[in-house]
Every structure is written in structure tokens, then in C-alpha cells.
Amino acid sequence: QAGLYSGVYENIYGKFRREIIMVEYHRYDFDTDKADETWDKIHTEIFNTPYQTDDDNLFQSLKDAVEMNPDTKELVFMLGRKATGDYHVPMLKMTFGALIYPKISFNAESVLPETFRDQENQQQELRVAQSWDGWGTLALPYFVQPNWACGSLIKFASESVAAASDTGAIAEKFGFVWAGDDPPTVTVLTRVQGQ
């Protein structure tokens, strides 16, 4: 669901660990007669070209994977944009993205554990219900040399979320995990109430 989500990042951010992310969805009709035009829009709008580099060629990997399936009629992306920023990725910049429909694998590094612990509450173990290949922003301080890196968008199982809640209420939770992190860590994002 689109809207504002809150999560706690790594300790290196100190008192600025809690961030708010604006989740948005972008849908593209995929007509093979206009494929080049659609891919140009995706390259600009979803992959932030030419402002952000793609050293791992994630855009090309995604494009190749989609074009291997001739039945594709639409593409739906989920994007996370910083509503509050940090010292690497500032406010309003895209922090992660994933192709959520159709579900296509294009990242060979996307092997995930079955459960994760929330960085805010290490006692809270959440079970992975579903995941999608994605990409996230890595940058030097002050958003210098922003680059896309492989990762996965994760949706957590509702029963593990309810069990971890003090109220027993089921809140939608998801996260983004970077490929290659050892051990894998995730920032768990929970929908901000009152929307």
C-alpha cells in the first residue's frame, strides 16, 4: 500500500537512525510496438538516469529478463523515496526500488534467509512471506556518486508481525536487504498510522 513507512537504520546514524520512507507505485503499459519508448521512461523515472550510476547493469539485467517473457503486458514498480533523509541519501531521493509485477528474477545474488531480526528490536524475528529482486541506493556522504546496488524487497508474513506486536494488531511490514551483506540485515518498515 502506498504511503509513509517508518524504520530504524544502522547504529552509524545515531539519533538519526529512524527514517520515514514514502512508498509509491509506478505502472507502465508494455506494448512491444512502443517498447523502446517505455524502456526510456523506466530508465529515467525508475532508475534516475543520468543522475545515478548503475555499475552492476541492473537496468539492463531487468530489461533482458522482462523481454524473455513475450507475454508481459504491464510492469509495476514499487519505489521507496526518503521523506526524511540521512547523510548518504537525502530527503526526496530514491532509496530502493523493485519490480513487483510480473515477478521476474534478474539478480543472481538474491538468496535470502527465511527469517530476519528487526534492527530496532533484535528480539523480533520476522518470517519472509515473499520477496522481489530490487536495487537500492549506495552513495558517499552528501549523495556523492550515487549508485544502484543489488538487493531484495521483502514482505513479512502477517502472523509473525502479529506475534511481534504488543497489541496483536497486524501491521503491514516489509523491508529492503542488500545483496552481499553478511550476515544479511534488513531495515523493517512499518506503515505510519493515521494515513
CSV table of C-alpha atoms in Angstrom, one decimal:
chain,number,residue,atom,x,y,z
A,1,GLN,CA,0.0,0.0,0.0
A,2,ALA,CA,1.4,3.4,-0.9
A,3,GLY,CA,2.1,5.9,1.9
A,4,LEU,CA,4.5,6.7,4.6
A,5,TYR,CA,6.5,4.0,6.4
A,6,SER,CA,8.9,4.2,9.3
A,7,GLY,CA,12.0,2.2,10.1
A,8,VAL,CA,15.3,2.2,12.0
A,9,TYR,CA,18.6,2.1,10.2
A,10,GLU,CA,22.0,1.0,11.4
A,11,ASN,CA,23.7,2.4,14.5
A,12,ILE,CA,26.1,4.5,12.5
A,13,TYR,CA,23.3,7.1,12.1
A,14,GLY,CA,23.0,7.6,15.8
A,15,LYS,CA,20.0,9.7,16.9
A,16,PHE,CA,19.0,10.0,13.2
A,17,ARG,CA,18.5,6.2,12.8
A,18,ARG,CA,14.7,6.5,12.4
A,19,GLU,CA,13.7,7.4,8.9
A,20,ILE,CA,10.4,7.9,7.1
A,21,ILE,CA,10.1,6.5,3.6
A,22,MET,CA,7.4,7.4,1.1
A,23,VAL,CA,6.3,4.3,-0.8
A,24,GLU,CA,4.9,4.8,-4.2
A,25,TYR,CA,3.9,2.6,-7.2
A,26,HIS,CA,4.6,3.2,-10.8
A,27,ARG,CA,2.8,1.2,-13.6
A,28,TYR,CA,3.8,1.1,-17.2
A,29,ASP,CA,1.8,-0.5,-20.0
A,30,PHE,CA,4.1,-2.7,-22.0
A,31,ASP,CA,3.3,-2.6,-25.8
A,32,THR,CA,6.0,-4.3,-27.9
A,33,ASP,CA,5.4,-1.6,-30.6
A,34,LYS,CA,6.4,1.1,-28.1
A,35,ALA,CA,8.9,-0.9,-26.0
A,36,ASP,CA,11.9,1.4,-26.7
A,37,GLU,CA,9.8,4.4,-25.5
A,38,THR,CA,8.6,2.6,-22.4
A,39,TRP,CA,12.2,1.5,-21.5
A,40,ASP,CA,13.5,5.0,-21.9
A,41,LYS,CA,10.8,6.3,-19.5
A,42,ILE,CA,11.7,3.5,-17.0
A,43,HIS,CA,15.4,4.3,-17.3
A,44,THR,CA,14.7,7.9,-16.5
A,45,GLU,CA,11.9,7.7,-14.0
A,46,ILE,CA,12.7,4.5,-12.1
A,47,PHE,CA,16.5,4.3,-12.4
A,48,ASN,CA,17.1,8.0,-12.1
A,49,THR,CA,19.3,8.2,-15.2
A,50,PRO,CA,21.6,10.2,-15.8
A,51,TYR,CA,21.9,11.3,-12.2
A,52,GLN,CA,22.6,7.9,-10.7
A,53,THR,CA,25.0,5.3,-12.0
A,54,ASP,CA,24.3,1.6,-12.5
A,55,ASP,CA,27.7,-0.1,-12.3
A,56,ASP,CA,26.1,-3.5,-11.8
A,57,ASN,CA,24.0,-3.1,-15.0
A,58,LEU,CA,20.8,-3.8,-13.1
A,59,PHE,CA,18.6,-1.9,-15.6
A,60,GLN,CA,19.9,-4.0,-18.5
A,61,SER,CA,19.5,-7.2,-16.5
A,62,LEU,CA,15.9,-6.3,-15.7
A,63,LYS,CA,15.2,-5.3,-19.3
A,64,ASP,CA,16.7,-8.6,-20.6
A,65,ALA,CA,14.7,-10.7,-18.1
A,66,VAL,CA,11.4,-8.9,-19.0
A,67,GLU,CA,12.0,-9.2,-22.7
A,68,MET,CA,12.5,-13.0,-22.3
A,69,ASN,CA,8.8,-13.2,-21.4
A,70,PRO,CA,6.9,-12.1,-24.6
A,71,ASP,CA,3.5,-12.2,-22.7
A,72,THR,CA,4.4,-9.2,-20.5
A,73,LYS,CA,1.7,-6.5,-20.8
A,74,GLU,CA,2.4,-4.3,-17.9
A,75,LEU,CA,5.2,-3.6,-15.4
A,76,VAL,CA,4.6,-2.4,-11.8
A,77,PHE,CA,7.4,-1.0,-9.7
A,78,MET,CA,7.5,-0.2,-6.0
A,79,LEU,CA,9.8,2.6,-5.0
A,80,GLY,CA,10.9,3.9,-1.7
A,81,ARG,CA,11.8,7.6,-1.5
A,82,LYS,CA,13.2,9.3,1.6
A,83,ALA,CA,10.7,11.6,3.3
A,84,THR,CA,13.5,12.2,5.8
A,85,GLY,CA,17.0,11.8,4.7
A,86,ASP,CA,20.4,10.8,6.0
A,87,TYR,CA,23.9,11.8,5.4
A,88,HIS,CA,24.2,9.4,2.5
A,89,VAL,CA,20.8,9.6,0.8
A,90,PRO,CA,19.0,12.9,1.4
A,91,MET,CA,15.3,13.7,1.6
A,92,LEU,CA,13.3,13.1,-1.6
A,93,LYS,CA,15.9,10.8,-3.2
A,94,MET,CA,15.0,7.3,-4.1
A,95,THR,CA,16.4,4.8,-1.6
A,96,PHE,CA,15.2,1.5,-3.2
A,97,GLY,CA,13.1,0.0,-6.0
A,98,ALA,CA,11.8,-3.3,-7.1
A,99,LEU,CA,9.8,-4.8,-10.0
A,100,ILE,CA,6.8,-6.3,-8.2
A,101,TYR,CA,4.7,-7.3,-11.3
A,102,PRO,CA,5.4,-9.5,-13.1
A,103,LYS,CA,7.6,-11.4,-10.6
A,104,ILE,CA,10.8,-11.8,-12.5
A,105,SER,CA,14.2,-12.9,-11.2
A,106,PHE,CA,17.1,-10.9,-12.6
A,107,ASN,CA,19.5,-10.8,-9.7
A,108,ALA,CA,21.7,-13.9,-9.2
A,109,GLU,CA,22.6,-12.8,-5.7
A,110,SER,CA,19.1,-12.8,-4.3
A,111,VAL,CA,19.3,-15.9,-2.0
A,112,LEU,CA,17.6,-14.9,1.3
A,113,PRO,CA,17.3,-16.4,4.8
A,114,GLU,CA,13.8,-17.5,5.9
A,115,THR,CA,13.7,-15.0,8.8
A,116,PHE,CA,15.2,-11.7,9.8
A,117,ARG,CA,15.6,-9.7,13.0
A,118,ASP,CA,14.4,-6.1,13.1
A,119,GLN,CA,17.3,-3.7,13.7
A,120,GLU,CA,15.1,-1.7,16.1
A,121,ASN,CA,14.0,-4.7,18.1
A,122,GLN,CA,16.5,-7.6,17.9
A,123,GLN,CA,14.1,-9.8,19.8
A,124,GLN,CA,11.6,-9.6,16.9
A,125,GLU,CA,12.1,-12.3,14.4
A,126,LEU,CA,10.1,-11.9,11.2
A,127,ARG,CA,9.4,-14.6,8.6
A,128,VAL,CA,9.8,-13.8,4.9
A,129,ALA,CA,6.5,-14.3,3.1
A,130,GLN,CA,7.5,-13.0,-0.3
A,131,SER,CA,10.5,-11.2,-2.0
A,132,TRP,CA,11.2,-9.4,-5.2
A,133,ASP,CA,14.6,-8.7,-6.8
A,134,GLY,CA,15.4,-5.0,-6.5
A,135,TRP,CA,18.0,-2.3,-6.3
A,136,GLY,CA,19.0,0.2,-3.6
A,137,THR,CA,21.0,3.5,-3.5
A,138,LEU,CA,24.5,3.5,-2.2
A,139,ALA,CA,26.3,6.8,-2.0
A,140,LEU,CA,29.2,8.5,-0.4
A,141,PRO,CA,28.4,11.2,2.2
A,142,TYR,CA,26.3,14.1,0.8
A,143,PHE,CA,24.9,12.0,-2.0
A,144,VAL,CA,28.2,11.9,-3.9
A,145,GLN,CA,28.5,9.3,-6.6
A,146,PRO,CA,25.1,7.6,-6.0
A,147,ASN,CA,25.0,4.1,-7.5
A,148,TRP,CA,22.4,1.3,-7.7
A,149,ALA,CA,23.3,-1.9,-6.0
A,150,CYS,CA,21.6,-5.3,-5.9
A,151,GLY,CA,19.1,-6.1,-3.2
A,152,SER,CA,15.7,-7.6,-2.4
A,153,LEU,CA,12.4,-6.1,-1.3
A,154,ILE,CA,10.8,-8.4,1.3
A,155,LYS,CA,7.3,-8.7,2.6
A,156,PHE,CA,7.0,-10.2,6.0
A,157,ALA,CA,4.4,-12.9,7.0
A,158,SER,CA,1.4,-11.3,8.8
A,159,GLU,CA,1.4,-14.0,11.5
A,160,SER,CA,5.0,-13.2,12.5
A,161,VAL,CA,4.1,-9.5,12.5
A,162,ALA,CA,1.1,-10.0,14.7
A,163,ALA,CA,3.0,-12.2,17.1
A,164,ALA,CA,5.7,-9.5,17.5
A,165,SER,CA,3.1,-6.7,18.1
A,166,ASP,CA,2.3,-5.6,21.6
A,167,THR,CA,-1.3,-5.1,20.6
A,168,GLY,CA,-1.7,-8.1,18.4
A,169,ALA,CA,-2.7,-5.9,15.6
A,170,ILE,CA,-1.4,-6.8,12.2
A,171,ALA,CA,0.6,-4.0,10.6
A,172,GLU,CA,1.9,-4.4,7.1
A,173,LYS,CA,5.7,-4.7,7.3
A,174,PHE,CA,8.3,-5.0,4.7
A,175,GLY,CA,12.0,-4.3,4.3
A,176,PHE,CA,14.9,-4.0,1.9
A,177,VAL,CA,18.0,-6.1,2.2
A,178,TRP,CA,21.3,-5.6,0.3
A,179,ALA,CA,22.8,-8.5,-1.6
A,180,GLY,CA,26.2,-9.5,-0.3
A,181,ASP,CA,25.6,-8.3,3.3
A,182,ASP,CA,27.0,-11.0,5.6
A,183,PRO,CA,25.1,-11.5,7.8
A,184,PRO,CA,22.1,-10.1,5.9
A,185,THR,CA,20.4,-7.2,7.8
A,186,VAL,CA,17.2,-5.5,7.0
A,187,THR,CA,15.5,-2.3,7.9
A,188,VAL,CA,11.9,-3.2,8.8
A,189,LEU,CA,9.5,-0.6,7.6
A,190,THR,CA,6.0,-0.3,9.2
A,191,ARG,CA,3.2,1.8,7.8
A,192,VAL,CA,2.8,5.1,9.7
A,193,GLN,CA,-0.6,5.2,11.5
A,194,GLY,CA,-3.2,7.8,10.8
A,195,GLN,CA,-3.0,7.9,7.0
